[in-house]
Short mmCIF file of C-alpha atoms in Angstrom, two decimals:
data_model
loop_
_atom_site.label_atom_id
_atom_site.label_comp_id
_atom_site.label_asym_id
_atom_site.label_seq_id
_atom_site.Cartn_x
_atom_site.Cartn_y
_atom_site.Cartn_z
CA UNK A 1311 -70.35 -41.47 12.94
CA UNK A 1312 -69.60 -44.22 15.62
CA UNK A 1313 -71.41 -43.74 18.87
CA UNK A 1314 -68.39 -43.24 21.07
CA UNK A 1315 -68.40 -40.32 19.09
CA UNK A 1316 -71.62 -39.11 19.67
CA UNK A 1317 -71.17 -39.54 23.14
CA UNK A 1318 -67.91 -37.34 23.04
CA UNK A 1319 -70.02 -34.64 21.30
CA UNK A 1320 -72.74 -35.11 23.42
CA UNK A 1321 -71.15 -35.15 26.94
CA UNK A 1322 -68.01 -32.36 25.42
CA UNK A 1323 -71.32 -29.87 24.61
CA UNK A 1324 -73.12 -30.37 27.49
CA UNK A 1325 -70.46 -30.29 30.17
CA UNK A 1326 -69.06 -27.26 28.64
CA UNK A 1327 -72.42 -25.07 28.18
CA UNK A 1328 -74.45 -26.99 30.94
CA UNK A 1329 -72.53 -28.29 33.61
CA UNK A 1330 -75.28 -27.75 36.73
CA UNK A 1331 -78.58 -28.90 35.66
CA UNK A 1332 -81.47 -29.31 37.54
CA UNK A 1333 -84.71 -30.74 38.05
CA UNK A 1334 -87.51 -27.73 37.04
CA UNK A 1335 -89.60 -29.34 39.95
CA UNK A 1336 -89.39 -26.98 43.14
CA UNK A 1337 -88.88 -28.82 46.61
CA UNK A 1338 -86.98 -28.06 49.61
CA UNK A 1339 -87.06 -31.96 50.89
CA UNK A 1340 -86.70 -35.55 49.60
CA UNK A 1341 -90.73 -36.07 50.85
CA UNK A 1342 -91.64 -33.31 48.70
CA UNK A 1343 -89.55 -34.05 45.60
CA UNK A 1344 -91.11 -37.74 45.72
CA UNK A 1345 -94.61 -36.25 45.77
CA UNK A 1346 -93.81 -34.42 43.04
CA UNK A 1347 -92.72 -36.62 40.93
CA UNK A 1348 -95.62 -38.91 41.48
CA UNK A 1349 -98.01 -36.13 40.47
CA UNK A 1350 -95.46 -35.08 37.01
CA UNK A 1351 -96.30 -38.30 35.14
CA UNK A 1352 -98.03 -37.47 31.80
CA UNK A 1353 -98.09 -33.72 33.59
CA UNK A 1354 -96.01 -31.25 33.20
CA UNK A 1355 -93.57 -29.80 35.96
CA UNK A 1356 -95.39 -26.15 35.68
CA UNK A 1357 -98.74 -27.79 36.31
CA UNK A 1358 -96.91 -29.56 39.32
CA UNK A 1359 -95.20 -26.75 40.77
CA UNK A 1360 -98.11 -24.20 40.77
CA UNK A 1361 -100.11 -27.17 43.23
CA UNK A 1362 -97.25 -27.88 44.93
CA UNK A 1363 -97.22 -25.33 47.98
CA UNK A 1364 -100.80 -25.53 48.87
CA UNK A 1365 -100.67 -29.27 48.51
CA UNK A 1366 -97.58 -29.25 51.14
CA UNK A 1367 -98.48 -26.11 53.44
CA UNK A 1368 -101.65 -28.90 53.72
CA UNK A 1369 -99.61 -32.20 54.20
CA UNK A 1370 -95.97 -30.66 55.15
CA UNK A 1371 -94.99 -33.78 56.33
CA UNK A 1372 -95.29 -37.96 55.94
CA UNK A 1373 -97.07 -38.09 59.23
CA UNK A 1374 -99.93 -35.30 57.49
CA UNK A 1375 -100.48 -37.36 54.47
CA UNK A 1376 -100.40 -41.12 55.77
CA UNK A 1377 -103.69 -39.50 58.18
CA UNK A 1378 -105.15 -37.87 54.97
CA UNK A 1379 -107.71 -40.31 52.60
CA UNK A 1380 -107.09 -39.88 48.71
CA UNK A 1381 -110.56 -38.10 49.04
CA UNK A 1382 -108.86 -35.05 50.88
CA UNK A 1383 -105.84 -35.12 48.84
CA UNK A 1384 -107.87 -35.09 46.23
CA UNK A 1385 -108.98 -31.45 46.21
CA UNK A 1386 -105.35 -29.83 45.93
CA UNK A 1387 -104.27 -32.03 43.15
CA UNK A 1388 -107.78 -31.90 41.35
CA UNK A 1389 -106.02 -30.02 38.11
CA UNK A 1390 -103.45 -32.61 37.03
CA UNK A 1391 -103.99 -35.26 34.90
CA UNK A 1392 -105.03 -38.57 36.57
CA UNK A 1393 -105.95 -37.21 39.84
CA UNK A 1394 -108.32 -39.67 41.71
CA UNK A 1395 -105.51 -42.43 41.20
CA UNK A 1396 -103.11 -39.89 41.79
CA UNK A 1397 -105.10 -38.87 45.03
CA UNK A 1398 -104.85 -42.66 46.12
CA UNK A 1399 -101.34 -43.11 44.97
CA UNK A 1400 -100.29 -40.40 47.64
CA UNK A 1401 -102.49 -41.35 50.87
CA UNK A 1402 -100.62 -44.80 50.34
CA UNK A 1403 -97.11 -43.34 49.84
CA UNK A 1404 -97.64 -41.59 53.03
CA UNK A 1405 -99.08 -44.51 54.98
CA UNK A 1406 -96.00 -46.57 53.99
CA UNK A 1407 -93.42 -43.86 54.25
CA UNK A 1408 -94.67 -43.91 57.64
CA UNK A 1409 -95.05 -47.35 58.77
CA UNK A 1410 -92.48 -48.85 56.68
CA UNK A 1411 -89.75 -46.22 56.61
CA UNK A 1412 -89.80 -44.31 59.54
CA UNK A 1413 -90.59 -40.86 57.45
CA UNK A 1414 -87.51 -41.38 55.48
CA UNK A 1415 -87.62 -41.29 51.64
CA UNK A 1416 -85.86 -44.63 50.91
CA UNK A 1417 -82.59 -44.45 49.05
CA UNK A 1418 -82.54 -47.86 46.77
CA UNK A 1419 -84.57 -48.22 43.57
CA UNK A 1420 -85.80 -51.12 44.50
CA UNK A 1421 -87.16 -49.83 48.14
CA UNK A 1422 -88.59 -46.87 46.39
CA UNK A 1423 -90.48 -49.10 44.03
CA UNK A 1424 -92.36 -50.70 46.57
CA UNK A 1425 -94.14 -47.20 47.02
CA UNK A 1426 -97.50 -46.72 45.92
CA UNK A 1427 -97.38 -44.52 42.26
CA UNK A 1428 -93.51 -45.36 42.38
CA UNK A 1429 -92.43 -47.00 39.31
CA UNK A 1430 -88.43 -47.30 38.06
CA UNK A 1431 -88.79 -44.26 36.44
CA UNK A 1432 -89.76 -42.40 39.43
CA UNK A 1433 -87.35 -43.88 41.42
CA UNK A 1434 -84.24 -43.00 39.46
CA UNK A 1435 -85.14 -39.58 39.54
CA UNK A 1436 -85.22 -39.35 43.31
CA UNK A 1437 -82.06 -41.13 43.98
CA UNK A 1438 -80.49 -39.33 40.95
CA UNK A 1439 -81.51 -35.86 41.83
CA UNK A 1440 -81.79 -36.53 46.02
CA UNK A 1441 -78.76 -39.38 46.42
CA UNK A 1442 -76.82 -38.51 43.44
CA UNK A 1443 -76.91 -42.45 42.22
CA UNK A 1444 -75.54 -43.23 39.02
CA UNK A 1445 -79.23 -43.65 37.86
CA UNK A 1446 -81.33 -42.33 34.84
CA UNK A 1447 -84.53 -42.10 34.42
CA UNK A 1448 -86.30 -42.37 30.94
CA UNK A 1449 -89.20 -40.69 30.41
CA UNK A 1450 -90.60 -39.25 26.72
CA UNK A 1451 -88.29 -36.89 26.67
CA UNK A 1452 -85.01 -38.91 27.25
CA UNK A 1453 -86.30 -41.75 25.21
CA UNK A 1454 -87.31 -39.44 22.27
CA UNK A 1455 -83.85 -37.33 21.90
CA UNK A 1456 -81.46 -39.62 23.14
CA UNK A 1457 -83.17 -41.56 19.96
CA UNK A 1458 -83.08 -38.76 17.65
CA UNK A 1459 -79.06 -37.96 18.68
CA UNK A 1460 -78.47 -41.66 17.69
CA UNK A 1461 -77.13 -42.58 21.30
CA UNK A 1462 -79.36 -45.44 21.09
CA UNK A 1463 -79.97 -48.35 18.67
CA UNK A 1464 -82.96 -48.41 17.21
CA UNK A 1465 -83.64 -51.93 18.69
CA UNK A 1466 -84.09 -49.77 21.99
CA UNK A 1467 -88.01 -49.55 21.89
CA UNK A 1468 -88.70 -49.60 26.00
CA UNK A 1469 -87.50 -47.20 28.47
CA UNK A 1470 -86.04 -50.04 30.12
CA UNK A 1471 -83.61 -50.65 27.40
CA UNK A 1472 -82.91 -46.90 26.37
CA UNK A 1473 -81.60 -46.54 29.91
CA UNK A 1474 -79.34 -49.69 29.95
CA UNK A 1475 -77.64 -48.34 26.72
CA UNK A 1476 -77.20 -44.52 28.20
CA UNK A 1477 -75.57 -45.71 31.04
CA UNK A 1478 -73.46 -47.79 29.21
CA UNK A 1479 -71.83 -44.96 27.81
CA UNK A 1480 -72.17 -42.30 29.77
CA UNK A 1481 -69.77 -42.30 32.86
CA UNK A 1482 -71.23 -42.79 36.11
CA UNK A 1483 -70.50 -39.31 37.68
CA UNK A 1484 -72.09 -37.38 34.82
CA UNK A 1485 -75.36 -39.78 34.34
CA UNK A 1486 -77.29 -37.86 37.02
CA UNK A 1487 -76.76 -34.89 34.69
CA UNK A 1488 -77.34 -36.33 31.85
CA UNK A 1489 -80.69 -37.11 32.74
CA UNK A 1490 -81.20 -33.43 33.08
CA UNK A 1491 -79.39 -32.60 29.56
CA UNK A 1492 -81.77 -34.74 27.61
CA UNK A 1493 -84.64 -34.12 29.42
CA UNK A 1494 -84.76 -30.17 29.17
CA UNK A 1495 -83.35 -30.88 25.15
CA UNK A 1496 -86.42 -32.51 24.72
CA UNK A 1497 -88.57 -29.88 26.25
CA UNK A 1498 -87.13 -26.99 25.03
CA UNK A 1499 -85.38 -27.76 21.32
CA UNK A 1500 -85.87 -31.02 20.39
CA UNK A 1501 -89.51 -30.94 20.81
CA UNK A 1502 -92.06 -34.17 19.80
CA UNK A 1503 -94.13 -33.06 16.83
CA UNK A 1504 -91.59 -30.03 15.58
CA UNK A 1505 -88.07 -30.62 16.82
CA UNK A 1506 -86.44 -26.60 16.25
CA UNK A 1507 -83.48 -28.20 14.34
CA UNK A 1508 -82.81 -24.12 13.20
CA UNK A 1509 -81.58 -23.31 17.26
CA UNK A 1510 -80.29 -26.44 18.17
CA UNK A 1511 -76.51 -27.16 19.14
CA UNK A 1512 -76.19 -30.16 18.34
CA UNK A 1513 -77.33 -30.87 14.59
CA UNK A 1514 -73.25 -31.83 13.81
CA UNK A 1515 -73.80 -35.00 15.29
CA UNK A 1516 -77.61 -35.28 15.21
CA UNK A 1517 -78.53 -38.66 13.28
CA UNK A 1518 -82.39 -37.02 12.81
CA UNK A 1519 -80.84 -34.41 11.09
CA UNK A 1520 -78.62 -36.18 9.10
CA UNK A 1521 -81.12 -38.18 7.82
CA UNK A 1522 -84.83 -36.41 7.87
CA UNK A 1523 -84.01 -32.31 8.20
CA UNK A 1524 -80.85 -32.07 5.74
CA UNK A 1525 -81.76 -33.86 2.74
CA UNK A 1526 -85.15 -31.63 2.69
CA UNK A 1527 -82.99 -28.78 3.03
CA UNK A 1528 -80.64 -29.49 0.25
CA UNK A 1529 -83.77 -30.53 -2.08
CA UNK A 1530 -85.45 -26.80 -0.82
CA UNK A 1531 -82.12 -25.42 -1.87
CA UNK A 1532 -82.10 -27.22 -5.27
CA UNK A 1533 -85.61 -26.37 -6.11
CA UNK A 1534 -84.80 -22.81 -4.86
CA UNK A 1535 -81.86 -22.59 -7.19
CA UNK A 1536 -83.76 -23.76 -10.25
CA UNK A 1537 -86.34 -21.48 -10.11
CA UNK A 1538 -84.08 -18.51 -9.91
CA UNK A 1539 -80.68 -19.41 -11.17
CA UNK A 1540 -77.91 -17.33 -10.47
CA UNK A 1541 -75.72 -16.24 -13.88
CA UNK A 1542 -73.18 -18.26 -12.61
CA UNK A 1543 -75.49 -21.44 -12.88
CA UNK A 1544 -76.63 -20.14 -16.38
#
């Protein structure tokens, strides 16, 4: 299968089934949605959203955490994973949300990289999911399935590249979704260590599948059919 094709299948499924994803992070602002995405790197959003409100009710606003050190941030954050850089990473963003921003979350990539525990990553998925910019974000998740699907070559091997060749394809309205779409296929179906190929959609058009889940199945089936032959394989 060409992949224009998978694309079709890809975007047809998902726009049909899917058409409002969201981020599983819970904000009510652009400050907080930035601060959680800093803390949701190699954590997961459940982790990030059960910290979340005492962490805000704490430092509601830029002003409250550019006055806070990373050693009293570091108390409310203390169960994800890299929290004393983490702790650090946040004072900063504060400070130059503050001083260099006027309290506004910037809306460029670029601007938002200059942030303190801001990489591109980071800063696609705030002015995907906050601006609605044609931008997406590759984390494990995207890079894994959009892999797996075969929407990628396999000469893709950064993030950096994986997310040139998605948003080649994909149109620019619909990459902000997209984003969304592979991430919560990757969380919820096609999983890292045991993708569940048996409840997944999209196995048609699935290039994993093709090639490492249906030739086991058709050997199973062989070997199955060998050991107890029906009379009409006798």
């Amino acid at each position: 299968m060409r992949k224009p094709e998978r694309y079709h299948r890809f975007l047809e499924y998902f726009t049909t089934h899917f058409p409002a994803p969201e981020t599983e992070l819970h904000y009510a602002n652009p400050y907080e949605l930035i601060v959680a995405v800093v803390l949701s790197a190699q954590c997961t959003d459940k982790r990030v959203n059960q910290i979340m409100p005492a962490l805000i009710q704490q430092f509601p606003t830029p002003a409250h955490l550019a006055a806070a050190s990373a050693e009293e941030v570091f108390p409310f954050i203390r169960s994800v994973s890299y929290p004393n850089n983490k702790a650090k990473h946040l004072a900063g963003l504060g400070k130059m949300l503050v001083e260099d921003f006027g309290s506004e979350v910037p809306s460029t990539i670029e601007e938002l990289q200059r942030l303190p525990g801001v990489g591109r990553k980071t800063a696609n998925v705030v002015v995907s999911v906050i601006y609605n910019q044609p931008a997406m974000a590759v984390d494990t998740h995207v890079f894994r399935v959009s892999h797996r699907l075969g929407l990628v070559s396999r000469t893709a091997t950064t993030p950096l590249a994986v997310e040139k060749e998605l948003v080649r394809y994909i149109p620019e309205e619909l990459i902000p979704k997209a984003h969304h779409w592979l991430i919560l296929h990757g969380r919820y179906i096609c999983v890292a260590r045991t993708p569940k190929c048996s409840s997944c959609p999209l196995t048609d058009f699935c290039q994993y599948y093709a090639t490492q889940v249906a030739p086991v199945l058709d050997t199973e089936k062989l070997v199955s059919r060998l050991k107890s032959p029906k009379k009409s394989d006798i």
